[in-house]
mmCIF file of C-alpha atoms in Angstrom:
data_model
loop_
_atom_site.group_PDB
_atom_site.id
_atom_site.type_symbol
_atom_site.label_atom_id
_atom_site.label_comp_id
_atom_site.label_asym_id
_atom_site.label_seq_id
_atom_site.Cartn_x
_atom_site.Cartn_y
_atom_site.Cartn_z
ATOM 1 C CA MET A 140 99.563 -10.279 -214.931
ATOM 2 C CA ALA A 141 101.323 -6.927 -214.566
ATOM 3 C CA THR A 142 104.913 -6.840 -213.353
ATOM 4 C CA PHE A 143 106.201 -4.015 -211.231
ATOM 5 C CA THR A 144 109.712 -2.757 -210.605
ATOM 6 C CA GLY A 145 111.168 -4.696 -207.695
ATOM 7 C CA ALA A 146 108.420 -7.343 -207.770
ATOM 8 C CA TYR A 147 109.188 -10.981 -207.038
ATOM 9 C CA ASP A 148 110.680 -12.755 -210.063
ATOM 10 C CA PRO A 149 110.982 -16.555 -209.632
ATOM 11 C CA SER A 150 113.672 -16.821 -212.334
ATOM 12 C CA GLU A 151 116.092 -14.907 -210.074
ATOM 13 C CA TYR A 152 115.976 -17.698 -207.472
ATOM 14 C CA GLU A 153 115.959 -20.860 -209.649
ATOM 15 C CA HIS A 154 119.730 -21.370 -209.324
ATOM 16 C CA LEU A 155 119.678 -21.613 -205.508
ATOM 17 C CA SER A 156 120.344 -25.054 -204.054
ATOM 18 C CA VAL A 157 117.660 -25.427 -201.396
ATOM 19 C CA HIS A 158 115.486 -28.248 -200.138
ATOM 20 C CA PRO A 159 112.617 -29.181 -202.529
ATOM 21 C CA ASP A 160 110.087 -28.263 -199.833
ATOM 22 C CA VAL A 161 111.401 -24.701 -199.876
ATOM 23 C CA LYS A 162 111.120 -24.547 -203.669
ATOM 24 C CA THR A 163 107.474 -25.648 -203.515
ATOM 25 C CA LEU A 164 106.860 -23.110 -200.772
ATOM 26 C CA PHE A 165 108.061 -20.255 -202.988
ATOM 27 C CA GLN A 166 105.659 -21.317 -205.750
ATOM 28 C CA TYR A 167 102.839 -20.055 -203.559
ATOM 29 C CA ILE A 168 104.128 -16.495 -203.954
ATOM 30 C CA THR A 169 103.225 -16.425 -207.649
ATOM 31 C CA ARG A 170 99.927 -18.277 -207.066
ATOM 32 C CA TYR A 171 98.632 -15.705 -204.595
ATOM 33 C CA THR A 172 96.213 -13.095 -205.909
ATOM 34 C CA PRO A 173 95.075 -10.382 -203.505
ATOM 35 C CA GLN A 174 91.356 -9.900 -203.067
ATOM 36 C CA SER A 175 89.737 -6.553 -203.665
ATOM 37 C CA ILE A 176 87.332 -5.776 -200.827
ATOM 38 C CA GLU A 177 84.916 -2.851 -200.855
ATOM 39 C CA LEU A 178 84.552 -1.279 -197.428
ATOM 40 C CA ASP A 179 81.489 0.748 -196.521
ATOM 41 C CA HIS A 180 82.345 4.151 -195.180
ATOM 42 C CA LYS A 181 80.450 7.211 -194.147
ATOM 43 C CA MET A 182 81.952 10.609 -193.577
ATOM 44 C CA LYS A 183 80.705 12.026 -190.294
ATOM 45 C CA PRO A 184 81.860 15.603 -189.745
ATOM 46 C CA SER A 185 82.361 16.622 -186.160
ATOM 47 C CA ILE A 186 80.617 19.956 -185.647
ATOM 48 C CA PRO A 187 80.111 20.912 -182.018
ATOM 49 C CA ASP A 188 76.691 22.247 -181.029
ATOM 50 C CA TYR A 189 78.099 25.126 -179.017
ATOM 51 C CA ILE A 190 81.230 27.067 -179.869
ATOM 52 C CA PRO A 191 82.089 29.502 -177.070
ATOM 53 C CA ALA A 192 83.828 32.626 -178.255
ATOM 54 C CA VAL A 193 84.514 35.899 -176.476
ATOM 55 C CA GLY A 194 86.277 38.554 -178.471
ATOM 56 C CA ASP A 195 89.206 37.581 -180.656
ATOM 57 C CA THR A 196 90.978 34.274 -180.298
ATOM 58 C CA ASP A 197 94.197 34.536 -178.321
ATOM 59 C CA ALA A 198 97.100 33.638 -180.613
ATOM 60 C CA PHE A 199 99.359 33.048 -177.582
ATOM 61 C CA ILE A 200 101.968 35.345 -179.099
ATOM 62 C CA LYS A 201 103.570 37.280 -176.281
ATOM 63 C CA VAL A 202 106.322 39.864 -176.443
ATOM 64 C CA SER A 203 109.031 39.353 -173.839
ATOM 65 C CA ARG A 204 109.536 42.012 -171.213
ATOM 66 C CA PRO A 205 112.371 44.408 -172.119
ATOM 67 C CA ASP A 206 113.805 44.250 -168.578
ATOM 68 C CA GLY A 207 114.298 40.461 -168.833
ATOM 69 C CA LYS A 208 112.081 39.595 -165.849
ATOM 70 C CA ALA A 209 109.768 36.590 -165.957
ATOM 71 C CA GLU A 210 106.324 37.343 -167.369
ATOM 72 C CA GLN A 211 103.553 36.689 -164.841
ATOM 73 C CA LEU A 212 100.682 37.379 -167.256
ATOM 74 C CA GLY A 213 98.515 34.285 -167.508
ATOM 75 C CA ILE A 214 99.978 32.791 -164.327
ATOM 76 C CA TYR A 215 98.849 35.250 -161.612
ATOM 77 C CA VAL A 216 96.597 37.485 -163.738
ATOM 78 C CA LEU A 217 93.973 36.114 -166.104
ATOM 79 C CA ASP A 218 95.078 36.736 -169.693
ATOM 80 C CA GLU A 219 91.778 36.627 -171.563
ATOM 81 C CA PRO A 220 89.661 39.207 -173.357
ATOM 82 C CA CYS A 221 86.990 40.994 -171.347
ATOM 83 C CA ALA A 222 83.484 39.505 -171.410
ATOM 84 C CA LYS A 223 82.013 42.922 -172.274
ATOM 85 C CA GLN A 224 83.698 43.898 -175.521
ATOM 86 C CA SER A 225 83.616 47.392 -176.994
ATOM 87 C CA ASP A 226 81.561 47.813 -180.109
ATOM 88 C CA PRO A 227 84.037 48.570 -182.945
ATOM 89 C CA THR A 228 81.477 50.642 -184.864
ATOM 90 C CA VAL A 229 81.031 52.974 -181.873
ATOM 91 C CA LEU A 230 84.816 53.393 -181.513
ATOM 92 C CA ASP A 231 85.167 54.327 -185.181
#
């Protein structure tokens, strides 16, 4: 039986004056052997069937207004890329 650092050592508690029932109770600690149980498992990746994407993903990084006023973009005006994107090869 392998011993580990900090594991229960019955010799450390032999000098205690306790009821004999308690001493017999602590003998069960050394008698116990844990069971090794194999659990069946299956890895099921979660891949959605449909991934909507329009343009680039918004990183939600916004620069504050230099005049210190509250930014209304995304609250009163929709802050999303246009559904009809420009073709980058045509722009180049």
